[in-house]
Short mmCIF file of C-alpha atoms in Angstrom, two decimals:
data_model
loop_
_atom_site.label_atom_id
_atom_site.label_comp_id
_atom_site.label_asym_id
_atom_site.label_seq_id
_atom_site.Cartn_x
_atom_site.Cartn_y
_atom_site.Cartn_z
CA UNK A 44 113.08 90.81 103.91
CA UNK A 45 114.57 94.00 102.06
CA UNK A 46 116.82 93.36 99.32
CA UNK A 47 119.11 96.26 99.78
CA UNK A 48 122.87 95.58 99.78
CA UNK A 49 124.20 96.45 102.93
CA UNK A 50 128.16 94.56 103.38
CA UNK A 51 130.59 93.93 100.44
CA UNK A 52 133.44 91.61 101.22
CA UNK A 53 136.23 92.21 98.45
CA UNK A 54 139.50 90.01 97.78
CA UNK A 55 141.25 91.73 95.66
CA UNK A 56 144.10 88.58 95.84
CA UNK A 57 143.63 85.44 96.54
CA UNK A 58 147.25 84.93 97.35
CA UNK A 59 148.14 84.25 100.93
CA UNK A 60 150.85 83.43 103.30
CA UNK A 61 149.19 80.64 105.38
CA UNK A 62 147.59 77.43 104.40
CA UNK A 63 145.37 77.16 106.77
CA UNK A 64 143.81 73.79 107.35
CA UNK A 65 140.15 75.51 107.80
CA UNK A 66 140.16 76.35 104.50
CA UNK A 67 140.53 73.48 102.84
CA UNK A 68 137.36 73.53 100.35
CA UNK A 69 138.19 77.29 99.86
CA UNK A 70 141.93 76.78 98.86
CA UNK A 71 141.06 74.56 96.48
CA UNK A 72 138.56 77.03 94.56
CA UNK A 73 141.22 79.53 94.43
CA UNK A 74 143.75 76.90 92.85
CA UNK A 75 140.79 75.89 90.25
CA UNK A 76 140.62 80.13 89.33
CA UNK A 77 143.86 81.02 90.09
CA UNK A 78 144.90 81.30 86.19
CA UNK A 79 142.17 83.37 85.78
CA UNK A 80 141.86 87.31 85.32
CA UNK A 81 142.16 89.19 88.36
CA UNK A 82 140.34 93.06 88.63
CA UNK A 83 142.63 95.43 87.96
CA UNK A 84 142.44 98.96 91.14
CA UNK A 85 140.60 100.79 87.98
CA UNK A 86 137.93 97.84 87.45
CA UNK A 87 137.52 97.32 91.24
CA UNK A 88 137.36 101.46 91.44
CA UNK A 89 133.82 101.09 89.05
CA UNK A 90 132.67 98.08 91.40
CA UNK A 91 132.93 100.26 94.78
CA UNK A 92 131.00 102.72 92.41
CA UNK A 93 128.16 100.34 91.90
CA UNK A 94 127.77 99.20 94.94
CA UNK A 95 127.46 102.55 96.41
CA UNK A 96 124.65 103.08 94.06
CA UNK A 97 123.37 99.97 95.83
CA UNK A 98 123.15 101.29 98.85
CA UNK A 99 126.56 99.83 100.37
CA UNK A 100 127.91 101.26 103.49
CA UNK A 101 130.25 98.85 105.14
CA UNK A 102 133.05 97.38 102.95
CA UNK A 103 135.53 94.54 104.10
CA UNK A 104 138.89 94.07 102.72
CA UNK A 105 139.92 90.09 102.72
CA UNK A 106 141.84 87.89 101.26
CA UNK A 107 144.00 85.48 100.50
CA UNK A 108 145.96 88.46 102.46
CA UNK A 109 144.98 91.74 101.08
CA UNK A 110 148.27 93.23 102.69
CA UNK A 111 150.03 91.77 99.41
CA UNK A 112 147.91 93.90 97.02
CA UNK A 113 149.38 96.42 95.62
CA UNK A 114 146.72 99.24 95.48
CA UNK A 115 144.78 98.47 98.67
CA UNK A 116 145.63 101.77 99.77
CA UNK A 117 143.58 103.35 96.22
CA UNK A 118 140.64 101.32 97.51
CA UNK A 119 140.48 102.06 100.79
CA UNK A 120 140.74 105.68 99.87
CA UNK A 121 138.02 105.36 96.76
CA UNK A 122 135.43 103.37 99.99
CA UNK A 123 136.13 106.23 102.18
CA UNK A 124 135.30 108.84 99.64
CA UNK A 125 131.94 107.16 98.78
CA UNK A 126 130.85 107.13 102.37
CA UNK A 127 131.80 103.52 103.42
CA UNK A 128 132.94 102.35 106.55
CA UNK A 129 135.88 100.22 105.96
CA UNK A 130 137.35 97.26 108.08
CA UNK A 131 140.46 94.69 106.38
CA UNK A 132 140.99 91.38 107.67
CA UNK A 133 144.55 90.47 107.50
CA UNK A 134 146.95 87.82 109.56
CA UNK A 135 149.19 90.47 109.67
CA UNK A 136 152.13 88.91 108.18
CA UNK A 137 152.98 91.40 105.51
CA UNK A 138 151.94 94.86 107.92
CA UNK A 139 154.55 97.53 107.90
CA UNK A 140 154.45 100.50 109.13
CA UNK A 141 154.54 102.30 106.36
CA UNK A 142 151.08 100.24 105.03
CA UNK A 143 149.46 101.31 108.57
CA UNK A 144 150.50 105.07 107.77
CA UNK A 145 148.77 104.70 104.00
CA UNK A 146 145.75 102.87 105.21
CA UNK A 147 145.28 105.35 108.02
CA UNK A 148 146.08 108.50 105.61
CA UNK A 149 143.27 106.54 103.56
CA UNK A 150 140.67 106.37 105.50
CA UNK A 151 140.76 102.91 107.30
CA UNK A 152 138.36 102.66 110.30
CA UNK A 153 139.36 99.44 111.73
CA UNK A 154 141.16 96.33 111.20
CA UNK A 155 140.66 92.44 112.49
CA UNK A 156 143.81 90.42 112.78
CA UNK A 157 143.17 86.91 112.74
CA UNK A 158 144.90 85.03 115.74
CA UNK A 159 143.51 81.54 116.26
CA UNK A 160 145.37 81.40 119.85
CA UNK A 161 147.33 82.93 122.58
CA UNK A 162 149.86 80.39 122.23
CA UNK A 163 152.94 80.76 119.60
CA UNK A 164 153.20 77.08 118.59
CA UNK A 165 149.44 76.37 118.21
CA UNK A 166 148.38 79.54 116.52
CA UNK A 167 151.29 78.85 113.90
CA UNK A 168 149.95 75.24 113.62
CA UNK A 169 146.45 76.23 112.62
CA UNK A 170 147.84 78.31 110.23
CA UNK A 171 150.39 75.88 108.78
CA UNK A 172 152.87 79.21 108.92
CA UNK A 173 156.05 79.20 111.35
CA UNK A 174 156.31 82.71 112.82
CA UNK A 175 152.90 83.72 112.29
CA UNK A 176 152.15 84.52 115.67
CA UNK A 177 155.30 87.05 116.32
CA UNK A 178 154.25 88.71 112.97
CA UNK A 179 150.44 89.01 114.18
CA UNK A 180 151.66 90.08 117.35
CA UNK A 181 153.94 93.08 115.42
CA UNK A 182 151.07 94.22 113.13
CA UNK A 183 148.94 94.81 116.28
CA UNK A 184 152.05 97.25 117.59
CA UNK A 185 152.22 98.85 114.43
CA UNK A 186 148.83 99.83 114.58
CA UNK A 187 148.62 100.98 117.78
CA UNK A 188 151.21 103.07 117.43
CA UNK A 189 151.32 104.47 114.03
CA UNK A 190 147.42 105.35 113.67
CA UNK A 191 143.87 105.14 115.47
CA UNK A 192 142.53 102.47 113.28
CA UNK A 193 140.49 100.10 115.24
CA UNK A 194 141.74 96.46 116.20
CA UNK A 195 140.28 93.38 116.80
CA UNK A 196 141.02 90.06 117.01
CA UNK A 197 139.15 87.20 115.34
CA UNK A 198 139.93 83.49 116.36
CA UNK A 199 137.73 80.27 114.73
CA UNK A 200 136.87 78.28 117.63
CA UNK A 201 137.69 74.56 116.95
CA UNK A 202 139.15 71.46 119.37
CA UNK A 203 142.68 72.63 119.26
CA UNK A 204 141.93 75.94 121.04
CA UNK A 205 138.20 76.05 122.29
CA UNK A 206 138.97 75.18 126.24
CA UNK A 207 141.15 78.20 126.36
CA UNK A 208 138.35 80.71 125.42
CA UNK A 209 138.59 82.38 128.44
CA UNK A 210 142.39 82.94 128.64
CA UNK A 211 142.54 83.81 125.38
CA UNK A 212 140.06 86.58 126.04
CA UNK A 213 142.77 87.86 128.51
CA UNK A 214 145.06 87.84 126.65
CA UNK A 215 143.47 89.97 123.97
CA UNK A 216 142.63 92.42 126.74
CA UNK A 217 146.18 92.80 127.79
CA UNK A 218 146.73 93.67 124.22
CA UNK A 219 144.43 96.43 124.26
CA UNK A 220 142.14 95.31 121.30
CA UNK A 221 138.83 96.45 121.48
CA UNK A 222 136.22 93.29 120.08
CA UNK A 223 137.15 89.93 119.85
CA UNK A 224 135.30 88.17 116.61
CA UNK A 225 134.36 84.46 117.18
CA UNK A 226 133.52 82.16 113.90
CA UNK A 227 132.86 78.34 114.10
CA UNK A 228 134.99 76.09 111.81
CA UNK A 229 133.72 76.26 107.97
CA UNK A 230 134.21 74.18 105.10
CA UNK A 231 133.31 70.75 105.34
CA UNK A 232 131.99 67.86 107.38
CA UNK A 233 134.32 65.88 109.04
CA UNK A 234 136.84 68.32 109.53
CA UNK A 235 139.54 67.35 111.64
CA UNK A 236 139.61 71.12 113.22
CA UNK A 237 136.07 70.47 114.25
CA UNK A 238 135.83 70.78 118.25
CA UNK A 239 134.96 66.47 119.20
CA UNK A 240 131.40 65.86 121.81
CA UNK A 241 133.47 65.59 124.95
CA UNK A 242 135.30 68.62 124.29
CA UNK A 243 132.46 70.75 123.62
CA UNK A 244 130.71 69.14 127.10
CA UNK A 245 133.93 70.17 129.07
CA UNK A 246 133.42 73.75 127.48
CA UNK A 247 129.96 74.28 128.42
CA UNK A 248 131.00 72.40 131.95
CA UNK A 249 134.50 74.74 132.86
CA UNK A 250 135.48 77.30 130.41
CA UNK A 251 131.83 78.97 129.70
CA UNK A 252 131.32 80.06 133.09
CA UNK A 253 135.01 81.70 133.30
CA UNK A 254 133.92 82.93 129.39
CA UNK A 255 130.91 84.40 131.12
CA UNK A 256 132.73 86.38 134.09
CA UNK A 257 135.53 87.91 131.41
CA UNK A 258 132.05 89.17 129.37
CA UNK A 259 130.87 90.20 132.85
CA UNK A 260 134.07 92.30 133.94
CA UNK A 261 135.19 93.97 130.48
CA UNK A 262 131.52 94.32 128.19
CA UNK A 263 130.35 98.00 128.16
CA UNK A 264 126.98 97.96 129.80
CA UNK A 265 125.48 98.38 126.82
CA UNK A 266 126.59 95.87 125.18
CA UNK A 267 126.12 93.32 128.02
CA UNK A 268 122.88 91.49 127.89
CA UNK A 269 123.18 90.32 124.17
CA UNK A 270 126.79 89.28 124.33
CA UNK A 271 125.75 87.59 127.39
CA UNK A 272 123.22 86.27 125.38
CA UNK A 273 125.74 84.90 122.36
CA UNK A 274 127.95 83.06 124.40
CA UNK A 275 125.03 81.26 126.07
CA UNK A 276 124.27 79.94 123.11
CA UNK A 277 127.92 79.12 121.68
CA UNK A 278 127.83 75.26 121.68
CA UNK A 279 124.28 73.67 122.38
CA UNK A 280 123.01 71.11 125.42
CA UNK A 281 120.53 69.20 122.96
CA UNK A 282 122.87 66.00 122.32
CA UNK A 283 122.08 65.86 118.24
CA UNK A 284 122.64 69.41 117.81
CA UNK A 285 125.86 68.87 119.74
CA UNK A 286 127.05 65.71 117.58
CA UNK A 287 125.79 68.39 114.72
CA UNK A 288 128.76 70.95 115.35
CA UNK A 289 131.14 68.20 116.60
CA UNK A 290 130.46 67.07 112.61
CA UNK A 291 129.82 70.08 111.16
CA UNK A 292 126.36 70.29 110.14
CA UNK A 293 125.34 73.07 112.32
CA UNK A 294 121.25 72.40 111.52
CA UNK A 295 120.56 68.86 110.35
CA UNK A 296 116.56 69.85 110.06
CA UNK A 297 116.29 73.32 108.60
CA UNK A 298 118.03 76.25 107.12
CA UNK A 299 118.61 78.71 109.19
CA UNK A 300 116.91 82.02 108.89
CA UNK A 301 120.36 84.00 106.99
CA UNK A 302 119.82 87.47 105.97
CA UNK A 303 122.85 87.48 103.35
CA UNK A 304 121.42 87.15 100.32
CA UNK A 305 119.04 90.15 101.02
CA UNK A 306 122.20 92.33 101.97
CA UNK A 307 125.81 91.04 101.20
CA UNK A 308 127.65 90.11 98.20
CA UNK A 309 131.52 88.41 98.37
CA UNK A 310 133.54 89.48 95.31
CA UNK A 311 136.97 87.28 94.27
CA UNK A 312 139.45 88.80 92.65
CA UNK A 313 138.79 87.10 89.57
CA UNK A 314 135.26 89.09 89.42
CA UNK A 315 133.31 86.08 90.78
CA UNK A 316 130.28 87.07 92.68
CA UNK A 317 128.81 84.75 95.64
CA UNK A 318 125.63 85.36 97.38
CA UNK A 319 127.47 84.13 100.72
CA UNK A 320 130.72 82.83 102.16
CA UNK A 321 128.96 79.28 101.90
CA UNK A 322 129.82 79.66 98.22
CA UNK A 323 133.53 79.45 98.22
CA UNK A 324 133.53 75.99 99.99
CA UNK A 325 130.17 74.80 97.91
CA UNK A 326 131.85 76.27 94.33
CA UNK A 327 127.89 77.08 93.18
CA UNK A 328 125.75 78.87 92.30
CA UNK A 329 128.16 82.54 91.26
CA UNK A 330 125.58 84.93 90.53
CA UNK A 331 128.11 86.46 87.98
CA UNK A 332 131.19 88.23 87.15
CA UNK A 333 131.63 91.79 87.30
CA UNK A 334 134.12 91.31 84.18
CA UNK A 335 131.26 90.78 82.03
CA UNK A 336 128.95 92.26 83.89
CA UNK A 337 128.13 95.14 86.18
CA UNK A 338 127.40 94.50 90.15
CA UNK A 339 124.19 96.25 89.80
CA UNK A 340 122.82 93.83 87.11
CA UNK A 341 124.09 90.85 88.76
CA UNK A 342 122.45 91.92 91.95
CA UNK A 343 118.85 92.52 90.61
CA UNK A 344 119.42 88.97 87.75
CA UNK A 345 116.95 86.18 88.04
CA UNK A 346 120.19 83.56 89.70
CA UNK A 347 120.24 86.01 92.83
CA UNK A 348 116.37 86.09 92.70
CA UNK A 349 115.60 82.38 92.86
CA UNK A 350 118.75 82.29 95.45
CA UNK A 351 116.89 84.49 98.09
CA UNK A 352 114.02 81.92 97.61
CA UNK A 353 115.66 78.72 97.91
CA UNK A 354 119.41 78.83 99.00
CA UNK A 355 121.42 75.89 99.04
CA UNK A 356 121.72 72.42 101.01
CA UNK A 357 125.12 73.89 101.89
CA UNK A 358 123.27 76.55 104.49
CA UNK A 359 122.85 73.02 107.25
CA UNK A 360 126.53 73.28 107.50
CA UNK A 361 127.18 76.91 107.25
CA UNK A 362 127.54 78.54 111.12
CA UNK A 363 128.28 82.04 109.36
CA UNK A 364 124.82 83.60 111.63
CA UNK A 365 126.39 82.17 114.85
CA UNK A 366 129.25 84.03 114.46
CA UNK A 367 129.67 86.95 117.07
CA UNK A 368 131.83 89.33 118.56
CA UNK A 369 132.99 89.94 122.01
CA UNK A 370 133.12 93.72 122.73
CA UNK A 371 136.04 94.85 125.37
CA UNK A 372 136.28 97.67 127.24
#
């Protein structure tokens, strides 16, 4: 596979307004770093510049909430003037519209606001954050009306809200969104978010074919023969695959075939480089820190090398390549 960096992820803060319980393993690396040095917009300015040199044309904004950074704006702006295509993933708690006007004025292409449900009292529950919802809900006007970024929705599909899929599609129709972004619960086995057996047999038995028909009605043509495809394959039949993502080990027998570390790198705000979201919930291996060392070093060092070859036993319980997205008309 070529090694050719492809997607940066950035957090330029790992502060954040909700505590989400999916998380868990994740919060508590940030609390571990969180005394540590964070990039300053001029040091992350000379990372966007390496990893344009890389080859990078797709940067993600994330967090924590990136909304409370002060200079997202300057690196928006900086991505767009290298030639990057850039997306931020917020909750949307801290969107005004003035930030919608700067980010648009900057260059921002499109934006996913994470909303775990379509109802106010269970979204806010996941999220450990009273009000979340409404403030979602308000970010997504904003940007409508104050700019032509792009917005999507992303939801992580777990037992609290799985058997509403389809509804939950609606609704994000009715808001006018144009992909929705499913991801499977990461972090760690066990986890209490995790969707049980039985409810993952009453998906595949009432809500997937409803699922299907929404994918069906509002899919661009295009489009509609491998999304059709994805949700087919959501949760499986085989009954110890199926007790695999009710525990979250999403393949007990082998690794998965994972093209990230041939093509992505995730940089914390503290300079920490990971080879793969599996990193911030496994704490090992960083391939480096672009405080002491440049991105385009770290990228070609012997630690990323002997990661393409070998990974980590954390990949049976990552699900990051079964995530997918929903396109809408």
């Amino acid at each position: 596979m070529e090694v050719k960096l492809r997607r940066l992820v950035i957090k330029p803060t790992l502060a954040c307004t909700a505590g989400c319980p999916s998380c868990t393993l994740r919060l508590e690396l940030y609390r571990q770093i969180q005394n540590e040095n964070e990039l300053s917009v001029a040091q992350w300015t000379d990372v966007l510049g390496d990893a344009s040199q890389l080859g990078c044309r797709d940067l993600h904004v994330s967090g924590g909430e990136p909304a409370l950074y002060h200079g997202l704006g300057h690196l928006v702006r900086e991505a767009t003037r290298l030639g990057m295509y850039t997306n931020m993933n917020t909750n949307g708690s801290k969107v005004t519209p003035e930030l919608v006007r700067e980010l648009a004025a900057a260059g921002l292409k499109s934006v996913t606001i994470s909303l775990y449900s379509r109802i106010a009292g269970l979204n806010d529950r996941m999220r450990m954050e009273d009000g979340l919802f409404d403030r979602a809900l308000r970010a997504i006007r904003y940007f409508r009306k104050y700019s032509q970024i792009q917005v999507d929705l992303q939801t992580i599909l777990g037992g609290a809200n799985l058997t509403d899929l389809d509804n939950y599609l609606h609704f994000a129709i009715r808001l006018g969104v144009s992909n929705v972004y499913l991801s499977f619960v990461e972090g760690q086995r066990g986890n209490p978010w995790l969707p049980s057996v039985e409810q993952i047999d009453r998906f595949r038995q009432a809500v997937l074919p409803r699922v299907r028909q929404v994918v069906l009605d509002h899919t661009p043509p295009p489009l509609l023969a491998r999304t059709l495809k994805k949700v087919e394959r959501m949760f499986p039949m085989d009954p110890q695959r199926k007790a695999g993502y009710a525990g979250g080990v999403y393949f007990p027998v082998e690794k998965p075939r994972c093209p990230k570390p041939y093509n992505f790198a995730l940089i914390l705000a503290t300079g920490e480089v990971h080879p793969c979201n599996g990193v911030e919930y496994s704490h090992e291996p960083v391939m480096g820190n672009v405080l002491k060392t440049d991105l385009k070093a770290i990228w070609q060092n012997d630690a990323w090398r002997q990661f393409r070859k070998i990974r980590h036993d954390w990949c049976h319980q990552c699900p990051v390549v079964l995530h997918f997205h929903i396109p809408l008309n």
